[in-house]
C-alpha positions as a printed Julia matrix, in Angstrom:
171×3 Matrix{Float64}:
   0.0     0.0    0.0
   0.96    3.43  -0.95
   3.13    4.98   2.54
   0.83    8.31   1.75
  -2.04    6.44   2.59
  -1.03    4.81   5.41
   0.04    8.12   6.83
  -3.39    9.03   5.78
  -5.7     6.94   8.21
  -2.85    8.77  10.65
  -3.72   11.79  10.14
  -7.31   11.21   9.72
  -7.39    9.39  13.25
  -5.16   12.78  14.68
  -7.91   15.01  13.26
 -10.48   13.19  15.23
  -8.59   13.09  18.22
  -8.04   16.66  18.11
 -11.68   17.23  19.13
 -12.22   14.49  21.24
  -9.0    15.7   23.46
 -10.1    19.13  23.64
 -13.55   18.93  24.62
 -14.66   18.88  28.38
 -17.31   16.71  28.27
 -16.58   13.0   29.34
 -18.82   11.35  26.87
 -17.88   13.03  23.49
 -14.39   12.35  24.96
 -14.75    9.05  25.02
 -16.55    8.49  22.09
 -14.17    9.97  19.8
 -11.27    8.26  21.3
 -13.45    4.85  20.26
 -13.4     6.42  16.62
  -9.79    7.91  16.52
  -8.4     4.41  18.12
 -10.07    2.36  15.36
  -8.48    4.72  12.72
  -4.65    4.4   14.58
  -5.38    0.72  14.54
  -5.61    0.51  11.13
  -2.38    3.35  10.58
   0.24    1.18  13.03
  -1.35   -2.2   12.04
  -0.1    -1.05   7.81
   3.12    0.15   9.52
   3.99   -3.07  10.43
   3.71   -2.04  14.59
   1.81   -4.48  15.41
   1.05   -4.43  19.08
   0.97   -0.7   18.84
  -2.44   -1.54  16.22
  -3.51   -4.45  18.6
  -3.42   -2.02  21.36
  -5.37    0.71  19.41
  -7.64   -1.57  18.36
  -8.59   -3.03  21.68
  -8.56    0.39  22.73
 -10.67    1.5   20.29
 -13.99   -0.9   21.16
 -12.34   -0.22  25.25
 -12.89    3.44  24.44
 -16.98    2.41  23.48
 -17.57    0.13  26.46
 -16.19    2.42  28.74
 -19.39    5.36  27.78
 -21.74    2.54  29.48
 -19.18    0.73  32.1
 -17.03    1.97  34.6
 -14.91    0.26  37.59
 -11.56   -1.61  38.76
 -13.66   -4.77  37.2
 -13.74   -3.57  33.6
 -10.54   -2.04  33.69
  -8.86   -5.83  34.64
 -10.5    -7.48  32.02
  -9.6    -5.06  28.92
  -5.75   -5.03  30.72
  -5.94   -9.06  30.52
  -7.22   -8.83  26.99
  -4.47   -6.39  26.2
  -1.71   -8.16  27.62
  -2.44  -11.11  25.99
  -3.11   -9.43  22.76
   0.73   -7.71  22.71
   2.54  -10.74  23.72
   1.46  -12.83  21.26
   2.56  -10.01  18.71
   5.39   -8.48  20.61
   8.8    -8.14  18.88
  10.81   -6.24  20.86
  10.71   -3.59  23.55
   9.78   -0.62  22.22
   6.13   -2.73  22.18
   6.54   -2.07  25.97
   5.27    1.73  25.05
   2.09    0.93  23.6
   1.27   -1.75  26.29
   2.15    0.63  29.05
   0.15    3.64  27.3
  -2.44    1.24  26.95
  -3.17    0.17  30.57
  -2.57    3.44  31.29
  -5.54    4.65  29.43
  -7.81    2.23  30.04
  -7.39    3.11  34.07
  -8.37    6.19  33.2
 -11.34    5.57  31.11
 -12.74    2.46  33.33
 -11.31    4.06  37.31
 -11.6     8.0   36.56
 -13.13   11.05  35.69
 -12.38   14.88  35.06
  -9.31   16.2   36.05
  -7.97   12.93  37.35
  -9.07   11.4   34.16
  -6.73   13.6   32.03
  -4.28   13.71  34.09
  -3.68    9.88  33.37
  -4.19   10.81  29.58
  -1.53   13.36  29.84
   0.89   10.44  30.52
  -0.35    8.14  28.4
   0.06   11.07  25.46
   3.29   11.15  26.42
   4.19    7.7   26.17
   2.36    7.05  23.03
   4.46   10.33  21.62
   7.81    8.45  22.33
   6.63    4.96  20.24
   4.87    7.29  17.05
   8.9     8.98  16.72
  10.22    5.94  17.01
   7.77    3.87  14.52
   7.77    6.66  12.41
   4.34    7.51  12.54
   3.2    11.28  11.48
  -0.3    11.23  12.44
   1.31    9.8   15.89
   3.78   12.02  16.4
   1.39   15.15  15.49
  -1.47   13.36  17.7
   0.46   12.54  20.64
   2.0    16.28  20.79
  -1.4    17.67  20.42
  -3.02   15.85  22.81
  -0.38   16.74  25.57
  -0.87   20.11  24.87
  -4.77   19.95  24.2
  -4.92   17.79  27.71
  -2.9    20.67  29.42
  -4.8    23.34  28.3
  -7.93   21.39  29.09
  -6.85   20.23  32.3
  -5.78   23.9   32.88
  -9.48   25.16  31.87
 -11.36   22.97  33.75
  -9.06   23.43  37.02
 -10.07   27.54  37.03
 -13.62   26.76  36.18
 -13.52   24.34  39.58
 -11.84   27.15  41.69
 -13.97   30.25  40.09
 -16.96   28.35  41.17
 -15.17   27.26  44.8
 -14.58   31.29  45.13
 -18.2    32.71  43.93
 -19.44   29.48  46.62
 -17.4    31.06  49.44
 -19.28   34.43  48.56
């Protein structure tokens, strides 16, 4: 397959991602992270990272369940699933990354909300960022960059909104 392409369904999954990381609302966020991940899957899965697209993948449909389910229970079984899933493909240990991003994320999703919840996906940006430079990935590298940035920002917003309304409370 043409490399252009590939890079492509990158850049198409960043685009999505850009709105799902910058909105505030838990839901959207969420949902969008189902559609982005199934797009990445795709990208790193034509790369030829495998565990990376395994990871997205799982994510991806993790991403979904996680609008209806929440808890420490939910969170175990996608980890299983996605610990099984990357050692059967693993190669090497730069699939570490996209394992560790992975359970990362999904503790986020399935254990917490708001702040807290971004927090986690700060890291997890971060970590993802390292593997897309490595692999190569454009729509990866550009992703993972925004969505550190978007996720500060966002975290930044929604920690003033939290003490604007603790201060017009106290009035």
């Amino acid at each position: 397959m043409d490399p252009l392409v590939i890079q492509g369904f990158g850049l198409a999954a960043y685009a999505v991602n850009m709105v799902g990381f910058s909105t505030k609302r838990d839901q959207l966020f969420r949902g969008l992270l189902f559609v982005s991940g199934s797009l990445f899957c795709i990208h790193y899965v034509l790369m030829g990272a495998y565990v990376a697209g395994a990871n997205l993948g799982i994510n991806g449909v993790r991403s979904f369940v996680s609008l209806r389910f929440k808890g420490y229970t939910w969170f175990g079984i996608f980890a299983v699933i996605q610990t099984i899933m990357s050692v059967m493909v693993y190669e090497g240990l730069i699939d570490l990354l996209p394992w560790t991003a992975s359970l990362m994320s999904g503790f986020a999703l399935f254990c917490l909300s708001g702040i807290q919840m971004r927090i986690a996906m700060f890291s997890c940006a971060l970590t993802w960022m390292v593997n897309a430079l490595i692999v190569g990935s454009w729509g990866g590298s550009l992703n993972d960059i925004t969505n550190a940035t978007l996720l500060a920002i966002t975290i930044y917003r929604m920690k003033s909104a939290t003490e604007r309304e603790a201060g017009q409370a106290a009035l």
